[in-house]
PDB file of N, CA, C and O in Angstrom:
ATOM      1  N   MET A   1      27.368  14.546   5.166  1.00 51.00           N
ATOM      2  CA  MET A   1      27.949  15.019   3.621  1.00 51.00           C
ATOM      3  C   MET A   1      26.874  14.631   2.755  1.00 51.00           C
ATOM      4  O   MET A   1      26.443  13.381   2.883  1.00 51.00           O
ATOM      5  N   GLU A   2      26.558  15.577   1.789  1.00 51.00           N
ATOM      6  CA  GLU A   2      25.776  15.005   0.581  1.00 51.00           C
ATOM      7  C   GLU A   2      26.017  14.012  -0.130  1.00 51.00           C
ATOM      8  O   GLU A   2      25.409  13.166  -0.841  1.00 51.00           O
ATOM      9  N   SER A   3      27.532  13.833  -0.397  1.00 60.00           N
ATOM     10  CA  SER A   3      28.124  12.669  -1.079  1.00 60.00           C
ATOM     11  C   SER A   3      27.648  11.359  -0.240  1.00 60.00           C
ATOM     12  O   SER A   3      27.625  10.198  -1.032  1.00 60.00           O
ATOM     13  N   ASP A   4      27.375  11.299   0.868  1.00 91.00           N
ATOM     14  CA  ASP A   4      26.918   9.981   1.605  1.00 91.00           C
ATOM     15  C   ASP A   4      25.501   9.869   1.405  1.00 91.00           C
ATOM     16  O   ASP A   4      24.991   8.833   1.987  1.00 91.00           O
ATOM     17  N   LEU A   5      24.727  10.793   0.705  1.00 95.00           N
ATOM     18  CA  LEU A   5      23.312  10.479   0.393  1.00 95.00           C
ATOM     19  C   LEU A   5      23.221   9.449  -0.584  1.00 95.00           C
ATOM     20  O   LEU A   5      23.941   9.914  -1.881  1.00 95.00           O
ATOM     21  N   ILE A   6      22.240   8.575  -0.659  1.00 96.00           N
ATOM     22  CA  ILE A   6      22.001   7.577  -1.637  1.00 96.00           C
ATOM     23  C   ILE A   6      20.805   7.644  -2.146  1.00 96.00           C
ATOM     24  O   ILE A   6      19.941   7.589  -1.380  1.00 96.00           O
ATOM     25  N   LYS A   7      20.326   7.606  -3.484  1.00 95.00           N
ATOM     26  CA  LYS A   7      19.041   7.589  -3.978  1.00 95.00           C
ATOM     27  C   LYS A   7      18.657   6.117  -4.226  1.00 95.00           C
ATOM     28  O   LYS A   7      19.361   5.475  -5.176  1.00 95.00           O
ATOM     29  N   VAL A   8      17.630   5.550  -3.583  1.00 95.00           N
ATOM     30  CA  VAL A   8      17.162   4.072  -3.921  1.00 95.00           C
ATOM     31  C   VAL A   8      15.765   4.156  -4.296  1.00 95.00           C
ATOM     32  O   VAL A   8      14.859   4.973  -3.776  1.00 95.00           O
ATOM     33  N   GLN A   9      15.443   3.176  -5.136  1.00 94.00           N
ATOM     34  CA  GLN A   9      13.867   3.111  -5.336  1.00 94.00           C
ATOM     35  C   GLN A   9      13.333   2.262  -4.700  1.00 94.00           C
ATOM     36  O   GLN A   9      13.939   1.199  -3.736  1.00 94.00           O
ATOM     37  N   VAL A  10      12.235   2.631  -4.062  1.00 95.00           N
ATOM     38  CA  VAL A  10      11.442   1.909  -3.168  1.00 95.00           C
ATOM     39  C   VAL A  10       9.845   1.879  -3.631  1.00 95.00           C
ATOM     40  O   VAL A  10       9.268   2.271  -4.833  1.00 95.00           O
ATOM     41  N   GLY A  11       9.159   1.148  -2.781  1.00 90.00           N
ATOM     42  CA  GLY A  11       7.570   1.026  -3.026  1.00 90.00           C
ATOM     43  C   GLY A  11       7.039   2.352  -2.651  1.00 90.00           C
ATOM     44  O   GLY A  11       7.644   3.143  -1.871  1.00 90.00           O
ATOM     45  N   SER A  12       5.985   2.408  -3.043  1.00 84.00           N
ATOM     46  CA  SER A  12       5.109   3.760  -2.652  1.00 84.00           C
ATOM     47  C   SER A  12       5.273   4.015  -1.126  1.00 84.00           C
ATOM     48  O   SER A  12       5.070   3.081  -0.247  1.00 84.00           O
ATOM     49  N   ALA A  13       5.074   5.162  -0.763  1.00 86.00           N
ATOM     50  CA  ALA A  13       5.330   5.407   0.698  1.00 86.00           C
ATOM     51  C   ALA A  13       3.698   5.744   1.422  1.00 86.00           C
ATOM     52  O   ALA A  13       3.001   6.267   0.799  1.00 86.00           O
ATOM     53  N   ARG A  14       3.802   5.459   2.674  1.00 92.00           N
ATOM     54  CA  ARG A  14       2.676   5.714   3.651  1.00 92.00           C
ATOM     55  C   ARG A  14       3.358   6.858   4.372  1.00 92.00           C
ATOM     56  O   ARG A  14       4.558   6.761   4.953  1.00 92.00           O
ATOM     57  N   GLU A  15       2.576   8.013   4.625  1.00 93.00           N
ATOM     58  CA  GLU A  15       3.521   9.158   5.405  1.00 93.00           C
ATOM     59  C   GLU A  15       2.715   9.121   6.858  1.00 93.00           C
ATOM     60  O   GLU A  15       1.528   8.875   6.917  1.00 93.00           O
ATOM     61  N   SER A  16       3.695   9.522   7.572  1.00 95.00           N
ATOM     62  CA  SER A  16       3.584  10.106   8.951  1.00 95.00           C
ATOM     63  C   SER A  16       3.882  11.378   9.200  1.00 95.00           C
ATOM     64  O   SER A  16       4.458  11.771   8.439  1.00 95.00           O
ATOM     65  N   GLU A  17       3.615  11.788  10.446  1.00 95.00           N
ATOM     66  CA  GLU A  17       4.136  13.325  10.709  1.00 95.00           C
ATOM     67  C   GLU A  17       5.723  13.288  10.630  1.00 95.00           C
ATOM     68  O   GLU A  17       6.206  14.357  10.170  1.00 95.00           O
ATOM     69  N   LYS A  18       6.512  12.196  11.036  1.00 96.00           N
ATOM     70  CA  LYS A  18       7.815  12.328  11.370  1.00 96.00           C
ATOM     71  C   LYS A  18       8.343  11.274  10.139  1.00 96.00           C
ATOM     72  O   LYS A  18       9.797  11.113  10.334  1.00 96.00           O
ATOM     73  N   SER A  19       7.655  10.414   9.382  1.00 97.00           N
ATOM     74  CA  SER A  19       8.567   9.350   8.655  1.00 97.00           C
ATOM     75  C   SER A  19       7.757   9.025   7.495  1.00 97.00           C
ATOM     76  O   SER A  19       6.567   9.390   7.149  1.00 97.00           O
ATOM     77  N   TYR A  20       8.414   8.268   6.633  1.00 97.00           N
ATOM     78  CA  TYR A  20       7.798   7.755   5.333  1.00 97.00           C
ATOM     79  C   TYR A  20       8.032   6.185   5.507  1.00 97.00           C
ATOM     80  O   TYR A  20       9.187   5.664   5.697  1.00 97.00           O
ATOM     81  N   GLY A  21       7.009   5.578   5.514  1.00 96.00           N
ATOM     82  CA  GLY A  21       7.036   3.915   5.407  1.00 96.00           C
ATOM     83  C   GLY A  21       7.018   3.617   4.038  1.00 96.00           C
ATOM     84  O   GLY A  21       6.198   3.819   3.261  1.00 96.00           O
ATOM     85  N   CYS A  22       8.176   2.921   3.667  1.00 95.00           N
ATOM     86  CA  CYS A  22       8.468   2.500   2.367  1.00 95.00           C
ATOM     87  C   CYS A  22       8.637   1.093   2.267  1.00 95.00           C
ATOM     88  O   CYS A  22       9.333   0.411   3.029  1.00 95.00           O
ATOM     89  N   LEU A  23       8.271   0.277   1.215  1.00 93.00           N
ATOM     90  CA  LEU A  23       8.627  -1.272   0.809  1.00 93.00           C
ATOM     91  C   LEU A  23       9.856  -1.148   0.407  1.00 93.00           C
ATOM     92  O   LEU A  23      10.183  -0.252  -0.631  1.00 93.00           O
ATOM     93  N   VAL A  24      10.789  -2.039   0.608  1.00 94.00           N
ATOM     94  CA  VAL A  24      12.271  -2.469   0.172  1.00 94.00           C
ATOM     95  C   VAL A  24      12.227  -3.459  -0.413  1.00 94.00           C
ATOM     96  O   VAL A  24      11.510  -4.405  -0.313  1.00 94.00           O
ATOM     97  N   ASP A  25      13.607  -3.981  -0.723  1.00 89.00           N
ATOM     98  CA  ASP A  25      14.024  -5.136  -1.188  1.00 89.00           C
ATOM     99  C   ASP A  25      13.025  -5.506  -2.365  1.00 89.00           C
ATOM    100  O   ASP A  25      12.167  -6.485  -2.628  1.00 89.00           O
ATOM    101  N   LEU A  26      13.131  -4.489  -3.693  1.00 91.00           N
ATOM    102  CA  LEU A  26      12.114  -4.607  -4.660  1.00 91.00           C
ATOM    103  C   LEU A  26      12.465  -5.477  -5.597  1.00 91.00           C
ATOM    104  O   LEU A  26      13.790  -6.113  -5.880  1.00 91.00           O
ATOM    105  N   ARG A  27      11.719  -6.239  -6.289  1.00 88.00           N
ATOM    106  CA  ARG A  27      11.890  -7.073  -7.427  1.00 88.00           C
ATOM    107  C   ARG A  27      11.406  -6.525  -8.773  1.00 88.00           C
ATOM    108  O   ARG A  27      10.439  -5.647  -8.723  1.00 88.00           O
ATOM    109  N   PHE A  28      12.005  -6.907  -9.856  1.00 87.00           N
ATOM    110  CA  PHE A  28      11.458  -6.232 -11.156  1.00 87.00           C
ATOM    111  C   PHE A  28      11.268  -7.241 -12.023  1.00 87.00           C
ATOM    112  O   PHE A  28      11.930  -8.437 -12.196  1.00 87.00           O
ATOM    113  N   ASP A  29      10.597  -6.702 -13.222  1.00 88.00           N
ATOM    114  CA  ASP A  29      10.454  -7.753 -14.353  1.00 88.00           C
ATOM    115  C   ASP A  29      11.364  -7.449 -15.370  1.00 88.00           C
ATOM    116  O   ASP A  29      12.607  -6.574 -15.104  1.00 88.00           O
ATOM    117  N   ASP A  30      11.402  -8.228 -16.542  1.00 89.00           N
ATOM    118  CA  ASP A  30      12.495  -7.955 -17.519  1.00 89.00           C
ATOM    119  C   ASP A  30      12.331  -6.670 -18.125  1.00 89.00           C
ATOM    120  O   ASP A  30      13.246  -6.250 -19.025  1.00 89.00           O
ATOM    121  N   ARG A  31      11.413  -5.809 -17.977  1.00 84.00           N
ATOM    122  CA  ARG A  31      11.377  -4.387 -18.463  1.00 84.00           C
ATOM    123  C   ARG A  31      11.770  -3.652 -17.441  1.00 84.00           C
ATOM    124  O   ARG A  31      11.905  -2.401 -17.684  1.00 84.00           O
ATOM    125  N   GLY A  32      12.367  -3.865 -16.338  1.00 83.00           N
ATOM    126  CA  GLY A  32      12.752  -3.088 -15.403  1.00 83.00           C
ATOM    127  C   GLY A  32      11.734  -2.206 -14.438  1.00 83.00           C
ATOM    128  O   GLY A  32      11.799  -1.536 -13.701  1.00 83.00           O
ATOM    129  N   ILE A  33      10.330  -2.968 -14.446  1.00 83.00           N
ATOM    130  CA  ILE A  33       9.372  -2.464 -13.563  1.00 83.00           C
ATOM    131  C   ILE A  33       9.221  -3.225 -12.407  1.00 83.00           C
ATOM    132  O   ILE A  33       9.282  -4.480 -12.383  1.00 83.00           O
ATOM    133  N   ASN A  34       8.949  -2.327 -11.349  1.00 84.00           N
ATOM    134  CA  ASN A  34       8.740  -3.059  -9.969  1.00 84.00           C
ATOM    135  C   ASN A  34       7.538  -3.874  -9.991  1.00 84.00           C
ATOM    136  O   ASN A  34       6.429  -3.405 -10.164  1.00 84.00           O
ATOM    137  N   THR A  35       7.895  -5.082  -9.658  1.00 86.00           N
ATOM    138  CA  THR A  35       6.547  -6.126  -9.386  1.00 86.00           C
ATOM    139  C   THR A  35       6.137  -6.406  -7.997  1.00 86.00           C
ATOM    140  O   THR A  35       5.224  -6.862  -7.705  1.00 86.00           O
ATOM    141  N   SER A  36       7.130  -6.240  -7.042  1.00 87.00           N
ATOM    142  CA  SER A  36       6.944  -6.552  -5.734  1.00 87.00           C
ATOM    143  C   SER A  36       7.931  -6.116  -4.877  1.00 87.00           C
ATOM    144  O   SER A  36       9.223  -5.842  -5.100  1.00 87.00           O
ATOM    145  N   ALA A  37       7.654  -6.370  -3.316  1.00 87.00           N
ATOM    146  CA  ALA A  37       8.479  -5.587  -2.509  1.00 87.00           C
ATOM    147  C   ALA A  37       8.467  -6.704  -1.269  1.00 87.00           C
ATOM    148  O   ALA A  37       7.392  -7.345  -1.105  1.00 87.00           O
ATOM    149  N   SER A  38       9.534  -6.646  -0.227  1.00 84.00           N
ATOM    150  CA  SER A  38       9.409  -7.827   0.819  1.00 84.00           C
ATOM    151  C   SER A  38       9.061  -7.123   2.316  1.00 84.00           C
ATOM    152  O   SER A  38       8.884  -8.015   3.007  1.00 84.00           O
ATOM    153  N   ARG A  39       9.613  -5.971   2.367  1.00 93.00           N
ATOM    154  CA  ARG A  39       9.690  -5.441   3.740  1.00 93.00           C
ATOM    155  C   ARG A  39       9.328  -3.902   3.850  1.00 93.00           C
ATOM    156  O   ARG A  39       9.830  -3.369   2.894  1.00 93.00           O
ATOM    157  N   LEU A  40       8.906  -3.656   5.022  1.00 95.00           N
ATOM    158  CA  LEU A  40       8.371  -2.287   5.203  1.00 95.00           C
ATOM    159  C   LEU A  40       9.694  -1.396   6.072  1.00 95.00           C
ATOM    160  O   LEU A  40      10.115  -2.310   7.139  1.00 95.00           O
ATOM    161  N   VAL A  41      10.140  -0.532   5.737  1.00 96.00           N
ATOM    162  CA  VAL A  41      11.079   0.337   6.556  1.00 96.00           C
ATOM    163  C   VAL A  41      10.625   1.824   6.715  1.00 96.00           C
ATOM    164  O   VAL A  41      10.145   2.486   5.592  1.00 96.00           O
ATOM    165  N   TRP A  42      10.731   2.289   7.819  1.00 97.00           N
ATOM    166  CA  TRP A  42      10.376   3.746   8.052  1.00 97.00           C
ATOM    167  C   TRP A  42      11.797   4.702   8.105  1.00 97.00           C
ATOM    168  O   TRP A  42      12.856   4.326   8.666  1.00 97.00           O
ATOM    169  N   PHE A  43      11.595   5.477   7.216  1.00 97.00           N
ATOM    170  CA  PHE A  43      12.643   6.649   6.702  1.00 97.00           C
ATOM    171  C   PHE A  43      12.178   7.849   7.503  1.00 97.00           C
ATOM    172  O   PHE A  43      11.274   8.519   7.096  1.00 97.00           O
ATOM    173  N   PRO A  44      13.075   8.235   8.492  1.00 97.00           N
ATOM    174  CA  PRO A  44      12.685   9.465   9.199  1.00 97.00           C
ATOM    175  C   PRO A  44      12.601  10.702   8.140  1.00 97.00           C
ATOM    176  O   PRO A  44      13.862  10.952   7.462  1.00 97.00           O
ATOM    177  N   ARG A  45      11.768  11.767   8.250  1.00 96.00           N
ATOM    178  CA  ARG A  45      11.735  12.961   7.420  1.00 96.00           C
ATOM    179  C   ARG A  45      13.053  13.795   7.447  1.00 96.00           C
ATOM    180  O   ARG A  45      13.584  14.603   6.684  1.00 96.00           O
ATOM    181  N   SER A  46      13.593  13.780   8.839  1.00 96.00           N
ATOM    182  CA  SER A  46      14.575  14.552   9.262  1.00 96.00           C
ATOM    183  C   SER A  46      15.818  14.043   8.559  1.00 96.00           C
ATOM    184  O   SER A  46      16.951  14.908   8.255  1.00 96.00           O
ATOM    185  N   LEU A  47      16.041  13.051   8.047  1.00 96.00           N
ATOM    186  CA  LEU A  47      17.188  12.568   7.386  1.00 96.00           C
ATOM    187  C   LEU A  47      16.970  12.418   5.953  1.00 96.00           C
ATOM    188  O   LEU A  47      17.807  12.266   5.248  1.00 96.00           O
ATOM    189  N   CYS A  48      15.713  12.018   5.345  1.00 97.00           N
ATOM    190  CA  CYS A  48      15.642  11.507   4.150  1.00 97.00           C
ATOM    191  C   CYS A  48      14.526  12.225   3.200  1.00 97.00           C
ATOM    192  O   CYS A  48      13.645  12.974   3.876  1.00 97.00           O
ATOM    193  N   THR A  49      14.680  12.062   2.023  1.00 96.00           N
ATOM    194  CA  THR A  49      13.810  12.800   1.174  1.00 96.00           C
ATOM    195  C   THR A  49      12.851  11.774   0.225  1.00 96.00           C
ATOM    196  O   THR A  49      13.745  10.814  -0.090  1.00 96.00           O
ATOM    197  N   TYR A  50      11.719  12.094  -0.095  1.00 96.00           N
ATOM    198  CA  TYR A  50      10.745  11.199  -0.969  1.00 96.00           C
ATOM    199  C   TYR A  50      10.656  11.900  -2.217  1.00 96.00           C
ATOM    200  O   TYR A  50      10.285  13.084  -2.355  1.00 96.00           O
ATOM    201  N   GLU A  51      10.607  10.990  -3.392  1.00 96.00           N
ATOM    202  CA  GLU A  51      10.446  11.553  -4.855  1.00 96.00           C
ATOM    203  C   GLU A  51       9.682  10.707  -5.496  1.00 96.00           C
ATOM    204  O   GLU A  51       9.677   9.568  -5.473  1.00 96.00           O
ATOM    205  N   VAL A  52       8.596  11.300  -6.585  1.00 95.00           N
ATOM    206  CA  VAL A  52       7.732  10.574  -7.093  1.00 95.00           C
ATOM    207  C   VAL A  52       8.155  10.797  -8.772  1.00 95.00           C
ATOM    208  O   VAL A  52       8.052  12.215  -8.804  1.00 95.00           O
ATOM    209  N   VAL A  53       8.489   9.889  -9.370  1.00 95.00           N
ATOM    210  CA  VAL A  53       8.548  10.305 -10.986  1.00 95.00           C
ATOM    211  C   VAL A  53       7.684   9.528 -11.687  1.00 95.00           C
ATOM    212  O   VAL A  53       7.646   8.351 -11.651  1.00 95.00           O
ATOM    213  N   GLU A  54       7.069  10.244 -12.478  1.00 95.00           N
ATOM    214  CA  GLU A  54       6.136   9.498 -13.528  1.00 95.00           C
ATOM    215  C   GLU A  54       6.973   9.280 -14.763  1.00 95.00           C
ATOM    216  O   GLU A  54       7.717   9.889 -15.091  1.00 95.00           O
ATOM    217  N   PHE A  55       6.479   8.164 -15.529  1.00 94.00           N
ATOM    218  CA  PHE A  55       6.962   7.905 -16.793  1.00 94.00           C
ATOM    219  C   PHE A  55       5.999   7.187 -17.526  1.00 94.00           C
ATOM    220  O   PHE A  55       4.929   6.473 -16.783  1.00 94.00           O
ATOM    221  N   GLU A  56       5.820   7.085 -18.872  1.00 94.00           N
ATOM    222  CA  GLU A  56       5.099   6.477 -19.552  1.00 94.00           C
ATOM    223  C   GLU A  56       5.664   4.890 -20.066  1.00 94.00           C
ATOM    224  O   GLU A  56       6.860   4.792 -20.070  1.00 94.00           O
ATOM    225  N   ARG A  57       4.861   3.841 -19.931  1.00 91.00           N
ATOM    226  CA  ARG A  57       5.221   2.579 -20.396  1.00 91.00           C
ATOM    227  C   ARG A  57       3.976   1.964 -21.087  1.00 91.00           C
ATOM    228  O   ARG A  57       2.768   2.450 -20.944  1.00 91.00           O
ATOM    229  N   ASP A  58       4.319   0.854 -21.771  1.00 90.00           N
ATOM    230  CA  ASP A  58       3.329  -0.063 -22.530  1.00 90.00           C
ATOM    231  C   ASP A  58       2.552  -0.993 -21.329  1.00 90.00           C
ATOM    232  O   ASP A  58       3.191  -1.474 -20.727  1.00 90.00           O
ATOM    233  N   TRP A  59       1.292  -1.022 -21.556  1.00 89.00           N
ATOM    234  CA  TRP A  59       0.332  -1.875 -20.729  1.00 89.00           C
ATOM    235  C   TRP A  59      -0.541  -2.589 -21.450  1.00 89.00           C
ATOM    236  O   TRP A  59      -1.326  -1.807 -22.089  1.00 89.00           O
ATOM    237  N   PHE A  60      -0.179  -3.749 -22.045  1.00 93.00           N
ATOM    238  CA  PHE A  60      -1.070  -4.575 -22.981  1.00 93.00           C
ATOM    239  C   PHE A  60      -1.663  -3.800 -24.199  1.00 93.00           C
ATOM    240  O   PHE A  60      -2.577  -3.670 -24.466  1.00 93.00           O
ATOM    241  N   GLY A  61      -0.304  -2.938 -24.855  1.00 95.00           N
ATOM    242  CA  GLY A  61      -0.503  -2.329 -26.033  1.00 95.00           C
ATOM    243  C   GLY A  61      -1.047  -1.062 -25.765  1.00 95.00           C
ATOM    244  O   GLY A  61      -1.297  -0.264 -26.757  1.00 95.00           O
ATOM    245  N   LYS A  62      -1.243  -0.333 -24.566  1.00 97.00           N
ATOM    246  CA  LYS A  62      -1.528   0.784 -24.461  1.00 97.00           C
ATOM    247  C   LYS A  62      -0.816   1.759 -23.574  1.00 97.00           C
ATOM    248  O   LYS A  62      -0.163   0.910 -22.632  1.00 97.00           O
ATOM    249  N   THR A  63      -0.406   2.823 -24.033  1.00 96.00           N
ATOM    250  CA  THR A  63       0.400   3.796 -23.307  1.00 96.00           C
ATOM    251  C   THR A  63      -0.132   4.170 -21.818  1.00 96.00           C
ATOM    252  O   THR A  63      -1.062   5.022 -22.110  1.00 96.00           O
ATOM    253  N   ILE A  64       0.496   4.075 -20.664  1.00 96.00           N
ATOM    254  CA  ILE A  64      -0.117   4.591 -19.597  1.00 96.00           C
ATOM    255  C   ILE A  64       0.851   5.219 -18.919  1.00 96.00           C
ATOM    256  O   ILE A  64       2.226   5.175 -19.131  1.00 96.00           O
ATOM    257  N   ILE A  65       0.508   6.410 -17.775  1.00 96.00           N
ATOM    258  CA  ILE A  65       1.618   6.896 -17.025  1.00 96.00           C
ATOM    259  C   ILE A  65       1.594   6.032 -15.773  1.00 96.00           C
ATOM    260  O   ILE A  65       0.504   5.630 -15.094  1.00 96.00           O
ATOM    261  N   ASP A  66       2.691   5.814 -15.288  1.00 93.00           N
ATOM    262  CA  ASP A  66       3.113   5.010 -14.110  1.00 93.00           C
ATOM    263  C   ASP A  66       3.939   5.764 -13.340  1.00 93.00           C
ATOM    264  O   ASP A  66       4.405   6.992 -13.654  1.00 93.00           O
ATOM    265  N   LYS A  67       4.285   5.285 -12.173  1.00 93.00           N
ATOM    266  CA  LYS A  67       5.229   5.987 -11.228  1.00 93.00           C
ATOM    267  C   LYS A  67       6.233   5.207 -10.652  1.00 93.00           C
ATOM    268  O   LYS A  67       5.991   3.865 -10.710  1.00 93.00           O
ATOM    269  N   LYS A  68       7.285   5.752 -10.550  1.00 93.00           N
ATOM    270  CA  LYS A  68       8.524   5.081  -9.553  1.00 93.00           C
ATOM    271  C   LYS A  68       8.702   6.124  -8.481  1.00 93.00           C
ATOM    272  O   LYS A  68       8.408   7.243  -8.392  1.00 93.00           O
ATOM    273  N   TYR A  69       9.313   5.348  -7.224  1.00 94.00           N
ATOM    274  CA  TYR A  69       9.191   6.009  -6.091  1.00 94.00           C
ATOM    275  C   TYR A  69      10.696   5.924  -5.590  1.00 94.00           C
ATOM    276  O   TYR A  69      11.131   4.812  -5.895  1.00 94.00           O
ATOM    277  N   PHE A  70      11.031   7.140  -5.077  1.00 95.00           N
ATOM    278  CA  PHE A  70      12.592   6.983  -4.565  1.00 95.00           C
ATOM    279  C   PHE A  70      12.722   7.647  -3.241  1.00 95.00           C
ATOM    280  O   PHE A  70      12.103   8.596  -2.873  1.00 95.00           O
ATOM    281  N   MET A  71      13.713   7.134  -2.311  1.00 96.00           N
ATOM    282  CA  MET A  71      13.921   7.871  -1.162  1.00 96.00           C
ATOM    283  C   MET A  71      15.456   8.275  -1.213  1.00 96.00           C
ATOM    284  O   MET A  71      16.329   7.220  -1.692  1.00 96.00           O
ATOM    285  N   THR A  72      15.754   9.311  -0.591  1.00 97.00           N
ATOM    286  CA  THR A  72      17.380   9.719  -0.699  1.00 97.00           C
ATOM    287  C   THR A  72      17.647   9.556   0.743  1.00 97.00           C
ATOM    288  O   THR A  72      16.938  10.428   1.630  1.00 97.00           O
ATOM    289  N   ALA A  73      18.586   8.654   1.142  1.00 97.00           N
ATOM    290  CA  ALA A  73      19.009   8.521   2.328  1.00 97.00           C
ATOM    291  C   ALA A  73      20.471   8.439   2.819  1.00 97.00           C
ATOM    292  O   ALA A  73      21.245   8.198   1.728  1.00 97.00           O
ATOM    293  N   PRO A  74      20.892   8.626   3.858  1.00 97.00           N
ATOM    294  CA  PRO A  74      22.257   8.577   4.328  1.00 97.00           C
ATOM    295  C   PRO A  74      22.774   7.163   4.057  1.00 97.00           C
ATOM    296  O   PRO A  74      21.908   6.225   4.316  1.00 97.00           O
ATOM    297  N   ARG A  75      24.109   7.189   3.605  1.00 95.00           N
ATOM    298  CA  ARG A  75      24.558   5.653   3.420  1.00 95.00           C
ATOM    299  C   ARG A  75      24.467   4.917   4.886  1.00 95.00           C
ATOM    300  O   ARG A  75      24.012   3.777   4.676  1.00 95.00           O
ATOM    301  N   TRP A  76      24.749   5.452   5.898  1.00 95.00           N
ATOM    302  CA  TRP A  76      24.701   4.842   7.288  1.00 95.00           C
ATOM    303  C   TRP A  76      23.414   4.249   7.418  1.00 95.00           C
ATOM    304  O   TRP A  76      23.275   2.989   8.218  1.00 95.00           O
ATOM    305  N   PHE A  77      22.285   5.007   7.330  1.00 97.00           N
ATOM    306  CA  PHE A  77      20.782   4.540   7.179  1.00 97.00           C
ATOM    307  C   PHE A  77      20.527   3.137   6.694  1.00 97.00           C
ATOM    308  O   PHE A  77      20.155   2.433   7.049  1.00 97.00           O
ATOM    309  N   LEU A  78      21.023   3.308   5.107  1.00 96.00           N
ATOM    310  CA  LEU A  78      20.643   2.369   4.351  1.00 96.00           C
ATOM    311  C   LEU A  78      21.395   1.020   4.814  1.00 96.00           C
ATOM    312  O   LEU A  78      20.904  -0.164   5.045  1.00 96.00           O
ATOM    313  N   ASP A  79      22.831   1.220   5.246  1.00 95.00           N
ATOM    314  CA  ASP A  79      23.375  -0.101   5.615  1.00 95.00           C
ATOM    315  C   ASP A  79      22.947  -0.674   7.062  1.00 95.00           C
ATOM    316  O   ASP A  79      22.823  -1.762   7.232  1.00 95.00           O
ATOM    317  N   LYS A  80      22.346   0.341   8.020  1.00 96.00           N
ATOM    318  CA  LYS A  80      22.168  -0.239   9.100  1.00 96.00           C
ATOM    319  C   LYS A  80      20.877  -1.106   8.818  1.00 96.00           C
ATOM    320  O   LYS A  80      20.484  -1.729   9.741  1.00 96.00           O
ATOM    321  N   ASN A  81      19.825  -0.636   8.114  1.00 96.00           N
ATOM    322  CA  ASN A  81      18.491  -1.162   7.733  1.00 96.00           C
ATOM    323  C   ASN A  81      18.547  -2.301   6.836  1.00 96.00           C
ATOM    324  O   ASN A  81      17.745  -2.747   6.062  1.00 96.00           O
ATOM    325  N   GLU A  82      20.034  -2.521   6.153  1.00 95.00           N
ATOM    326  CA  GLU A  82      20.273  -3.721   5.003  1.00 95.00           C
ATOM    327  C   GLU A  82      19.448  -3.274   3.977  1.00 95.00           C
ATOM    328  O   GLU A  82      18.886  -4.309   3.364  1.00 95.00           O
ATOM    329  N   ILE A  83      19.370  -2.291   3.553  1.00 94.00           N
ATOM    330  CA  ILE A  83      18.732  -1.756   2.265  1.00 94.00           C
ATOM    331  C   ILE A  83      19.522  -1.731   1.163  1.00 94.00           C
ATOM    332  O   ILE A  83      20.868  -1.147   1.304  1.00 94.00           O
ATOM    333  N   LYS A  84      19.278  -2.713  -0.194  1.00 87.00           N
ATOM    334  CA  LYS A  84      20.400  -2.658  -1.136  1.00 87.00           C
ATOM    335  C   LYS A  84      20.517  -1.366  -1.849  1.00 87.00           C
ATOM    336  O   LYS A  84      19.606  -0.992  -2.163  1.00 87.00           O
ATOM    337  N   TYR A  85      21.696  -1.275  -2.442  1.00 84.00           N
ATOM    338  CA  TYR A  85      21.808  -0.136  -3.139  1.00 84.00           C
ATOM    339  C   TYR A  85      23.260  -0.292  -3.972  1.00 84.00           C
ATOM    340  O   TYR A  85      23.961  -1.197  -3.556  1.00 84.00           O
ATOM    341  N   ASP A  86      23.429   0.210  -5.129  1.00 74.00           N
ATOM    342  CA  ASP A  86      24.850   0.151  -5.856  1.00 74.00           C
ATOM    343  C   ASP A  86      25.760   0.895  -5.389  1.00 74.00           C
ATOM    344  O   ASP A  86      25.635   1.965  -5.016  1.00 74.00           O
ATOM    345  N   LYS A  87      26.744   0.283  -5.078  1.00 60.00           N
ATOM    346  CA  LYS A  87      27.930   0.957  -4.350  1.00 60.00           C
ATOM    347  C   LYS A  87      28.994   1.409  -5.463  1.00 60.00           C
ATOM    348  O   LYS A  87      29.063   1.031  -6.359  1.00 60.00           O
TER     349      LYS A  87
END
């Protein structure tokens, strides 16, 4: 069911033929920017989709283009792999 698909922010992905390897358990600074992650999870391409979103942000007084990375995955997959998401 599509309603059981959840979009979560992840670290940038490494791709293989059948899956995406993404860092999860992200930590954020006071501006909401991802600063680190603690473990790698492989998301199967057959179940999940990967998205890169570009955005502008300030970096030491200069505007730069940065990226956020997202996986959309079934709720059961996130629960099984203990990946945090807003319920």
